[in-house]
C-alpha positions as semicolon CSV with decimal commas, in nm:
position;residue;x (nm);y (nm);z (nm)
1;X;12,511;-0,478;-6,265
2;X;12,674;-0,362;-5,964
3;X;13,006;-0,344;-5,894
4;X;13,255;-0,285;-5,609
5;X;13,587;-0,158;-5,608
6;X;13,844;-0,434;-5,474
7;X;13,973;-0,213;-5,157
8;X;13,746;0,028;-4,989
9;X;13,877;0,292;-4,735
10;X;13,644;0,442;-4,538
11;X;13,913;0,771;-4,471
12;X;14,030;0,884;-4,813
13;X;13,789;1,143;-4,898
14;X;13,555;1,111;-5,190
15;X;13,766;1,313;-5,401
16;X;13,820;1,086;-5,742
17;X;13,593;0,781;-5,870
18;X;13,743;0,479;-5,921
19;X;13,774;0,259;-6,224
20;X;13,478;0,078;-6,279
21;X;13,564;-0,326;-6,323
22;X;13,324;-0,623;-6,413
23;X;13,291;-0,909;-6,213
24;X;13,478;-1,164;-6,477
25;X;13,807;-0,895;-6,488
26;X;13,821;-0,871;-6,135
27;X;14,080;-1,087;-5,913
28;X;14,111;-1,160;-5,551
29;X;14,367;-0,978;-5,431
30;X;14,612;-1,121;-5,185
31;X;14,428;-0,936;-4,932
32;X;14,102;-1,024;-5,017
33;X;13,925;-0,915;-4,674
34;X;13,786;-0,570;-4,766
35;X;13,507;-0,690;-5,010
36;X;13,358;-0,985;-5,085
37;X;13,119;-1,088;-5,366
38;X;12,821;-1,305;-5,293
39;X;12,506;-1,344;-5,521
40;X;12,244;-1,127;-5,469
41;X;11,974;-1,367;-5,345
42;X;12,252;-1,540;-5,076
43;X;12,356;-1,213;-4,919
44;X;11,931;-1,124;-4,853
45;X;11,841;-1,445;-4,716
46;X;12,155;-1,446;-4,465
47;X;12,084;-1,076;-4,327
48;X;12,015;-1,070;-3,966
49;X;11,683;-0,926;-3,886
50;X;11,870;-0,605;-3,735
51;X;12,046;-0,546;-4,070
52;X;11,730;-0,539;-4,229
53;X;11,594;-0,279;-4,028
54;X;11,770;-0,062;-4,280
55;X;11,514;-0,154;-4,550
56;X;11,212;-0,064;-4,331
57;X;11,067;0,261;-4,275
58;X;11,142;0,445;-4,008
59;X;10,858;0,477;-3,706
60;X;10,981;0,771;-3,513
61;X;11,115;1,024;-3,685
62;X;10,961;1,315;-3,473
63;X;11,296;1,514;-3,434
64;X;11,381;1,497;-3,811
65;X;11,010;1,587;-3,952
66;X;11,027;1,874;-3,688
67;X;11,367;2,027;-3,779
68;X;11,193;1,936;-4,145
69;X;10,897;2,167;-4,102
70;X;11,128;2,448;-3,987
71;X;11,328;2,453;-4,305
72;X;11,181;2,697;-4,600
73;X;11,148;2,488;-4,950
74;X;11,439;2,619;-5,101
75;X;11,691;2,560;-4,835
76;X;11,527;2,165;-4,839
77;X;11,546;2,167;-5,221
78;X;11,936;2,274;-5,229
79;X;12,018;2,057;-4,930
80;X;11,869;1,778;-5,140
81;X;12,068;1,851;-5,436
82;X;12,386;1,837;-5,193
83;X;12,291;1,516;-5,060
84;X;12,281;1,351;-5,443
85;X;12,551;1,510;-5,504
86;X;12,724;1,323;-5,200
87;X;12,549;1,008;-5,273
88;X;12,662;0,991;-5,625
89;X;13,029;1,055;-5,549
90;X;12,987;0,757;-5,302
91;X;12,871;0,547;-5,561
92;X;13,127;0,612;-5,817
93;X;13,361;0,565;-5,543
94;X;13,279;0,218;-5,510
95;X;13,280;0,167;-5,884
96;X;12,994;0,227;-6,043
97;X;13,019;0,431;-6,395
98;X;12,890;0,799;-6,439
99;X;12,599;0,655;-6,596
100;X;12,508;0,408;-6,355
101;X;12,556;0,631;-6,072
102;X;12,303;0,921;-6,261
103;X;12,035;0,590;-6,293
104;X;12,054;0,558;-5,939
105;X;12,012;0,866;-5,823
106;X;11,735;0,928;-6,051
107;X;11,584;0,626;-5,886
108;X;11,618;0,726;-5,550
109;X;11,440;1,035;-5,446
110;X;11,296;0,828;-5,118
111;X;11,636;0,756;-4,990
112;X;11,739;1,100;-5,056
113;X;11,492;1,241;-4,837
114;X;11,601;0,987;-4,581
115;X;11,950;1,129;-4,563
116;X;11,752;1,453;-4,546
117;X;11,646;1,306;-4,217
118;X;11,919;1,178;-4,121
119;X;12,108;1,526;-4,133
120;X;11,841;1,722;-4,000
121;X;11,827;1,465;-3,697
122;X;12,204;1,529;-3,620
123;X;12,242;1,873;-3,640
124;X;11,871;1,926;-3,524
125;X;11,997;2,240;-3,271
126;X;12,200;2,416;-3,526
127;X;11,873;2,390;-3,770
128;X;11,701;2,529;-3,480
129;X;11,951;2,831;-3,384
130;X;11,979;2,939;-3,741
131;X;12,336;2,759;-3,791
132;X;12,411;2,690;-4,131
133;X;12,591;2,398;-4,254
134;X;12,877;2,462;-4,456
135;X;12,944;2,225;-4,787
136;X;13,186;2,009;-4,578
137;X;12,961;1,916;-4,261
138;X;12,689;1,826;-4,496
139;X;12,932;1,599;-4,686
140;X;13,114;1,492;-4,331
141;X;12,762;1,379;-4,197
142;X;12,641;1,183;-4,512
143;X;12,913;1,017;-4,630
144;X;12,972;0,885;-4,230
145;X;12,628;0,729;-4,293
146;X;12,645;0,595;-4,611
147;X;12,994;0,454;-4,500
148;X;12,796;0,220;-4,165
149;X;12,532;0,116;-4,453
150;X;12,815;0,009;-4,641
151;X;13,020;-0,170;-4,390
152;X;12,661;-0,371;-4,319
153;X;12,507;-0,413;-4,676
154;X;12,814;-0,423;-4,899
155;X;12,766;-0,466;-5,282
156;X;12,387;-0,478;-5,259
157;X;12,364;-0,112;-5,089
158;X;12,257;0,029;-5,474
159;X;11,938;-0,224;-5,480
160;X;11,903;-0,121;-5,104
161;X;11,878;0,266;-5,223
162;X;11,688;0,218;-5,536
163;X;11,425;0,006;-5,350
164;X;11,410;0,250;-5,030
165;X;11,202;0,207;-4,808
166;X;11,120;-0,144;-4,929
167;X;11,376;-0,467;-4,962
168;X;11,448;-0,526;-5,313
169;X;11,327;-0,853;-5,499
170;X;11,517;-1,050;-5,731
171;X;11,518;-1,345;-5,870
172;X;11,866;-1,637;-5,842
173;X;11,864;-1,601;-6,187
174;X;11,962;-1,218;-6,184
175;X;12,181;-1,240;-5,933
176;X;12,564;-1,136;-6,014
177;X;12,746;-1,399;-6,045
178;X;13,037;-1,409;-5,796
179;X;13,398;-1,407;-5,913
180;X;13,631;-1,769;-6,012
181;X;13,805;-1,856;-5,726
182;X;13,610;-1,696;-5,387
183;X;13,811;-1,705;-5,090
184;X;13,621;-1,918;-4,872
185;X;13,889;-1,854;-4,570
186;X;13,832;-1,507;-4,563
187;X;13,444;-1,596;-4,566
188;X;13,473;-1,836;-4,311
189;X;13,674;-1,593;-4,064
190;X;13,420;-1,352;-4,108
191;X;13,144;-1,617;-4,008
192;X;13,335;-1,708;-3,723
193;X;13,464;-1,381;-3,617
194;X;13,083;-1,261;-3,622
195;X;12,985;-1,580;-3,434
196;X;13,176;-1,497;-3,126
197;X;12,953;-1,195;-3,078
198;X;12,681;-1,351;-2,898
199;X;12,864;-1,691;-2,843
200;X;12,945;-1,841;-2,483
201;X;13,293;-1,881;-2,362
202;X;13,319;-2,208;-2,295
203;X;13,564;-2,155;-1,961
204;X;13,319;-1,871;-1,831
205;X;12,987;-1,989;-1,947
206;X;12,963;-1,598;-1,986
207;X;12,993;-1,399;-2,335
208;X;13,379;-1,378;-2,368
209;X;13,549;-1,096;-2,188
210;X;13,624;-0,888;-2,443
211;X;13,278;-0,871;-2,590
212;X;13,167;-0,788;-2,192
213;X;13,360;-0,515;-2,201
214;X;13,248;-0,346;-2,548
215;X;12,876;-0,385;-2,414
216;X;12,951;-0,226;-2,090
217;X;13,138;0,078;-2,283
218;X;12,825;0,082;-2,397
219;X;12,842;-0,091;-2,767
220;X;12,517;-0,274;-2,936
221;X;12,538;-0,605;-3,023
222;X;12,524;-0,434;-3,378
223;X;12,812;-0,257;-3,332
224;X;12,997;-0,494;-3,248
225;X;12,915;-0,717;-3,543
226;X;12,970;-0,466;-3,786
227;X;13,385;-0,437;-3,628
228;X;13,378;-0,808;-3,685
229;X;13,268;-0,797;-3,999
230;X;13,544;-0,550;-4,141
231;X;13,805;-0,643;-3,898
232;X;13,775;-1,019;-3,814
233;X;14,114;-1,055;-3,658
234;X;13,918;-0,800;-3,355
235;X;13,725;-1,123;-3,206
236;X;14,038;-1,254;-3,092
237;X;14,185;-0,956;-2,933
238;X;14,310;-0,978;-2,608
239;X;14,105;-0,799;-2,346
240;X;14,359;-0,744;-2,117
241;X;14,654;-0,719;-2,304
242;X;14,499;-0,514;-2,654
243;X;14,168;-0,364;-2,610
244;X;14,146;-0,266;-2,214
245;X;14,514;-0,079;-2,256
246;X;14,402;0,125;-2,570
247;X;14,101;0,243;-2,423
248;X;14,211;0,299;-2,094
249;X;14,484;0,520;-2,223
250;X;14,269;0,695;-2,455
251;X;14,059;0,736;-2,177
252;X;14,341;0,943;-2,002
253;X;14,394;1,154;-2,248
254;X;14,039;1,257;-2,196
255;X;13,865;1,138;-2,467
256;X;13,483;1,093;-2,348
257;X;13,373;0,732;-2,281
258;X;13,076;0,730;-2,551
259;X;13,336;0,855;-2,827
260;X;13,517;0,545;-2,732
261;X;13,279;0,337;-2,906
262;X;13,278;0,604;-3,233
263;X;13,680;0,529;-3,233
264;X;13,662;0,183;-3,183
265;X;13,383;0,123;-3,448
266;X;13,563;0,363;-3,696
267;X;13,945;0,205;-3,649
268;X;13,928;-0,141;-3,463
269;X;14,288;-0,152;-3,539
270;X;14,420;0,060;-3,324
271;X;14,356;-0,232;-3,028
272;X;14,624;-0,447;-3,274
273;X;14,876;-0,204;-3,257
274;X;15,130;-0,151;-2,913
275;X;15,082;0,071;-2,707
276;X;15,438;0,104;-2,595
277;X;15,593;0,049;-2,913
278;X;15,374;0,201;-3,197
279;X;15,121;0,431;-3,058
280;X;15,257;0,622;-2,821
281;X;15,588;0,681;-3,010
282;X;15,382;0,780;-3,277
283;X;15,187;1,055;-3,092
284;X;15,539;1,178;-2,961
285;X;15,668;1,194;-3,333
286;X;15,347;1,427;-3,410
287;X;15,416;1,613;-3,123
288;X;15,765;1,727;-3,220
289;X;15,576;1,828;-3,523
290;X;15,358;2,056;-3,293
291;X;15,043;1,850;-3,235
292;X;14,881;2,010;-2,952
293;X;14,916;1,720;-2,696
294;X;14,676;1,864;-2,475
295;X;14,434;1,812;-2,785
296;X;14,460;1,436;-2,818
297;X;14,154;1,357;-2,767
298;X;13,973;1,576;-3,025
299;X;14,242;1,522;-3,269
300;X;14,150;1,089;-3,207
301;X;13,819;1,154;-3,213
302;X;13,811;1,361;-3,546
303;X;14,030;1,111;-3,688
304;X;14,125;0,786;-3,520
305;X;14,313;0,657;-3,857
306;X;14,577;0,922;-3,829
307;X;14,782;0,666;-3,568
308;X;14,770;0,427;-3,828
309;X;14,963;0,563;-4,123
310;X;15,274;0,467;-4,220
311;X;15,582;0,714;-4,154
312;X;15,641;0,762;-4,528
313;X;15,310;0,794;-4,609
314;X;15,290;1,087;-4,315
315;X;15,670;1,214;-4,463
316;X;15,495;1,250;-4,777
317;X;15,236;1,482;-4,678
318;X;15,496;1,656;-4,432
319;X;15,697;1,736;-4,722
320;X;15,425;1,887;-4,915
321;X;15,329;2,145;-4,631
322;X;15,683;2,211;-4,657
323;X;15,732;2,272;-5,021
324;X;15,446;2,483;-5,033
325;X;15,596;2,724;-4,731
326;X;15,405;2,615;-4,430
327;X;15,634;2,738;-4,081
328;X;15,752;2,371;-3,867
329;X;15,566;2,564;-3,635
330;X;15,208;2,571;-3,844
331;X;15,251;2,243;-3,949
332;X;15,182;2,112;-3,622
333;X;14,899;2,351;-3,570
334;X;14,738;2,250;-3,903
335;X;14,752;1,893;-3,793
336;X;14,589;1,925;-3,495
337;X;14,273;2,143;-3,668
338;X;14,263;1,913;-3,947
339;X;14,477;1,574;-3,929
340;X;14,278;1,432;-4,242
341;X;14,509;1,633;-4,442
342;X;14,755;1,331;-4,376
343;X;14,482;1,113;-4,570
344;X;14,512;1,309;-4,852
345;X;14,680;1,153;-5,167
346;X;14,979;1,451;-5,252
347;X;14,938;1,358;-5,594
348;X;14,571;1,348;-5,665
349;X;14,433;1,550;-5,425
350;X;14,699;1,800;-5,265
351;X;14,948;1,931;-5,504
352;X;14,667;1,986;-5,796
353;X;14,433;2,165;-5,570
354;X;14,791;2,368;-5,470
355;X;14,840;2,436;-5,798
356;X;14,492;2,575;-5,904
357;X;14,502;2,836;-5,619
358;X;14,810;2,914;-5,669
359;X;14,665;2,996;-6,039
360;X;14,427;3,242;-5,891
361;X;14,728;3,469;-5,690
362;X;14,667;3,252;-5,365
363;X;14,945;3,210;-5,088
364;X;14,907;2,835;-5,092
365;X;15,104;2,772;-4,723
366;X;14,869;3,109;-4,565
367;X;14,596;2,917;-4,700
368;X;14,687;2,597;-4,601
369;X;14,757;2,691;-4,224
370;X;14,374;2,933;-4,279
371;X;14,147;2,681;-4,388
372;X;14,340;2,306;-4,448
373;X;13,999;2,184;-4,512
374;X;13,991;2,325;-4,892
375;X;14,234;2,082;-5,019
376;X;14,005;1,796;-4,897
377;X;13,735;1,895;-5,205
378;X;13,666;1,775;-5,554
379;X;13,800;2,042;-5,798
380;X;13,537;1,995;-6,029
381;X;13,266;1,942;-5,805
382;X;13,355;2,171;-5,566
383;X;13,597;2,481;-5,673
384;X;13,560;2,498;-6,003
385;X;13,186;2,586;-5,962
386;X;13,311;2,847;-5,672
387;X;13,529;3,083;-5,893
388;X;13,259;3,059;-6,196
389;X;13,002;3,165;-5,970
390;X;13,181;3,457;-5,877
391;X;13,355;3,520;-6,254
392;X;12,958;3,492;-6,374
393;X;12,879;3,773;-6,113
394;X;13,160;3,999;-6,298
395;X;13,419;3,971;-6,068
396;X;13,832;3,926;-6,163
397;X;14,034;3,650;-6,150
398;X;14,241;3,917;-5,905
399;X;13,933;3,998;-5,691
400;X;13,862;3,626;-5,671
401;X;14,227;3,565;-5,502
402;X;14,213;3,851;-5,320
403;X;13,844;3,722;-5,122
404;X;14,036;3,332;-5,052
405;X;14,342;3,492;-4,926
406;X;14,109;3,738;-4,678
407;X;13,839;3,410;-4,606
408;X;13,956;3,142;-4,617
409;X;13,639;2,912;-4,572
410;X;13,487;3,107;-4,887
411;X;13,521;2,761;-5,111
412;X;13,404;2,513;-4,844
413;X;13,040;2,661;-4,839
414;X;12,750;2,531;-5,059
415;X;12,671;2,704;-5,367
416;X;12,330;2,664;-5,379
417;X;12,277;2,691;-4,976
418;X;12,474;2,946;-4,907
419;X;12,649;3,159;-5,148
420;X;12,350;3,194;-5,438
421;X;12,126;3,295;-5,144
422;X;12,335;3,543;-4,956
423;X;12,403;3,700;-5,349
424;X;12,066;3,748;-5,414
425;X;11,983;3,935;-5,071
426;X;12,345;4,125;-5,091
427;X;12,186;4,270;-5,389
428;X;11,948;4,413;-5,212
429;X;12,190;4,589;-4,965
430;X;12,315;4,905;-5,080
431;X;12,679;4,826;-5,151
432;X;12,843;4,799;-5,450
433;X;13,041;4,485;-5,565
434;X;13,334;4,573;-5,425
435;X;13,257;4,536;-5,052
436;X;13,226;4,172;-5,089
437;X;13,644;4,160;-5,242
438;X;13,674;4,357;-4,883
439;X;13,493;4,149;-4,670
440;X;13,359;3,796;-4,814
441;X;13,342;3,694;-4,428
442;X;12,971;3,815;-4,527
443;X;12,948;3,487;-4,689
444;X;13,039;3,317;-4,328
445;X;12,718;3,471;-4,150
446;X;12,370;3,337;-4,121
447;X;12,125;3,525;-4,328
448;X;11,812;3,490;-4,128
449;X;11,977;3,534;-3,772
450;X;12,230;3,770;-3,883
451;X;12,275;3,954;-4,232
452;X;11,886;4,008;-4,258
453;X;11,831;4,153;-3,891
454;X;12,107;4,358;-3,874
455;X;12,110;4,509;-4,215
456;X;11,687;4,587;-4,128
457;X;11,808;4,771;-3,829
458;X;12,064;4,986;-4,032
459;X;11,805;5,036;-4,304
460;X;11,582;5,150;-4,035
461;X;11,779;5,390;-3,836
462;X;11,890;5,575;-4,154
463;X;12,274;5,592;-4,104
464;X;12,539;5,358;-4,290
465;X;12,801;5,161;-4,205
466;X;13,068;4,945;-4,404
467;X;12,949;4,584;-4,416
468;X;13,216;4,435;-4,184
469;X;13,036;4,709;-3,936
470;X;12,715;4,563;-3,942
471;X;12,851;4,209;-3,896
472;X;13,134;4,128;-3,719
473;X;13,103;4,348;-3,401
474;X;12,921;4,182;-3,094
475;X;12,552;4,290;-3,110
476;X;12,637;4,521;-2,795
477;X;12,973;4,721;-2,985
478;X;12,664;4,699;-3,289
479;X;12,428;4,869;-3,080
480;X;12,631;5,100;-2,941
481;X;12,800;5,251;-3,306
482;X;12,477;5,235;-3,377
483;X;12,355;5,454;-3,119
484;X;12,608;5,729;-3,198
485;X;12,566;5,711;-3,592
486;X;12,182;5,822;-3,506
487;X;12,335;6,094;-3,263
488;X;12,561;6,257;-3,499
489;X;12,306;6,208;-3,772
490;X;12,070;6,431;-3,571
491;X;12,370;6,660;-3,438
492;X;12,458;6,717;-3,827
């Protein structure tokens, strides 16, 4: 059976699974409008024919197949494991047990390869220009997609994914039985909400002005449904005195008019909340803390939510940055690189991934302010496996410090993309071990466009140069210490 977790949010990172419940233990909650339970067989039948596009397969996937056919099989087959890794913690995030999570994914090797597609259709260009994705962008990407087929298919999204590419079939009789006590009202708004989507207004004879105005920022009718559907108090909205002000001002700050829609579809809510008395008093509070104001509209875009938290719940991550030694002045800067860190529970996420760096010699406020993004990953999915690689490779707790505090990014990369890779061919390099504890920025390269070229070229010419040499300069300062290696090579 599947199961759903009573309250879903789509911004806490998919750090810890939560308890799975039955359908007879759970109760509505007094703010039942984040999930709702239907049967099976009543949720199918009422899917609009655009939902169910979902379940069909795709027609043209030329760009993913070709950034497919560029990729060598074991970059596809680690990228793969990533993406069920990803899919799994998604699942157990919405309540499904360890085991029942592992069945899925052992059903689902077609839907895998469709998030395959997906990914390689977004980041087609960095595919193509030898960019490779670090462990975070891969997760970023999927778990923004499984999210949008969540908001649309709700507790039947496992069936959806075990049945890929086809619509599952059940019979009534299987289907879960809903919960005592459904709360029709919350139904019913949802029905209505969704309703006013395509329906006339009756002083206008014209779609109502607010849906008007979502289509010409260039919305889908899709789109627009699915803000409905998880926001229902949105169809009422005031055009001119909620939505037209929000955008308009985010508009100012320069946020593009096509990420408009990406904000609006991710946080509805922010067209509920004044202007005057809420939003822009917020952004002045975050200012004082440093926020970049002239960065507004990438720190929105990256993450529209972060005008929507409560003051104590921001105080409470403020005062973590702060216990942990991060400058007033840093703070700001680390908000406006990375404001999910405001997302982050201090308890479960921040303070024990604090702790285990600190463990291995770390400056936890240097690495903080270097690379925020760490503290957004699974211990034991993510970090963990990091320091055994390296322990398993014969390096020192010490030495494993020392390459975090010198890179920070070292922990956000894949292991089996990136790091097991760029080991084997570092192996092949004449350095010893100890180069990498000096400069584990190696890790940070590409090892077709750069590592491999370069280090052929050096092999080459005959002359050596420290590892940091052969990567980090700009290929002209490259060529040109290069150049007089070979001279006073032949000189000597």
């Amino acid at each position: 059976m599947f199961v759903v977790a009573s309250s879903i949010c789509s911004d806490i990172p998919l750090l810890k699974p939560i308890k799975m419940k039955t359908f007879s233990s759970i109760q509505p909650p007094h703010n039942f409008h984040s999930t709702l339970f239907f049967s099976y067989t009543s949720i199918r039948t009422q899917l609009p024919s655009s939902t169910r596009v979902f379940f069909s397969q795709e027609k043209s996937d030329t760009d993913e197949s070709l950034s497919v056919k560029l990729l060598p099989p074991t970059l596809l087959a680690a990228e793969k494991e990533e993406a069920k890794a990803v899919l799994t913690l998604f699942l157990k995030k919405r309540g499904l047990s360890n085991a029942n999570a592992a069945r899925t994914i052992n059903k689902s090797d077609p839907f895998i390869d469709h998030l395959l597609s997906k990914l390689h259709s977004k980041h087609k260009t960095w595919y193509l220009s030898g960019r490779e994705l670090t462990t975070l962008e891969i997760r970023d990407a999927l778990i923004s997609y499984l999210e949008s087929l969540y908001e649309e298919h709700g507790e039947i999204l496992v069936d959806a994914v075990e049945n890929y590419p086809n619509p599952p079939v059940k019979d009534k009789s299987d289907a879960p039985i809903p919960p005592p006590n459904p709360s029709p009202a919350v139904d019913s708004k949802k029905v209505k909400a969704v309703s006013r989507v395509s329906g006339i207004d009756p002083a206008e004879g014209n779609l109502r002005p607010h849906i008007a105005y979502l289509m010409e920022l260039g919305m889908n009718t899709d789109q627009v449904r699915s803000i409905m559907r998880r926001f229902p108090a949105f169809a009422y909205y005031s055009l001119e005195g909620k939505i037209k002000p929000v955008v308009e001002f985010f508009l100012e700050l320069g946020v593009p008019k096509e990420k408009i829609i990406i904000i609006l579809t991710k946080r509805p809510q922010l067209c509920g909340i004044s202007l005057s008395k809420n939003l822009k008093p917020t952004m002045k509070f975050f200012e004082s803390l440093g926020v970049d104001k002239e960065q507004w509209a990438k720190v929105i875009y990256r993450f529209p939510a972060l005008l929507t938290y409560s003051t104590q719940k921001i105080n409470e991550s403020l005062d973590f940055l702060r216990e942990f030694g991060v400058s007033e002045e840093n703070i700001g800067k680390i908000l406006t690189r990375c404001p999910t860190i405001v997302s982050y529970s201090v308890e479960d996420n921040l303070r024990p991934t604090a702790m285990y760096f600190r463990s291995l010699g770390v400056d936890v406020g240097l690495l903080l302010f270097n690379c925020p993004q760490n503290f957004g990953l699974s211990i034991e999915a993510n970090i963990k496996p990091v320091t055994q690689f390296f322990l398993e490779r014969g390096y020192t707790m010490e030495e494993i410090g020392i390459m975090i505090k010198r890179y920070g990014m070292l922990y956000t990369f894949s292991l089996t993309e990136n790091l097991m890779p760029k080991w084997d061919y570092f192996l092949t390099m004449d350095y010893p071990k100890s180069e990498l504890v000096k400069f584990p920025q190696f890790f940070g390269y590409s090892l077709e466009q750069r590592i491999k070229p370069r280090y052929t070229r050096v092999k080459i010419s005959g002359v050596r140069l420290l590892l940091n040499q052969v990567l980090s300069l700009s290929s002209s300062n490259f060529e040109e210490i290069l150049r007089k290696k070979i001279m006073k090579m032949q000189v000597d």
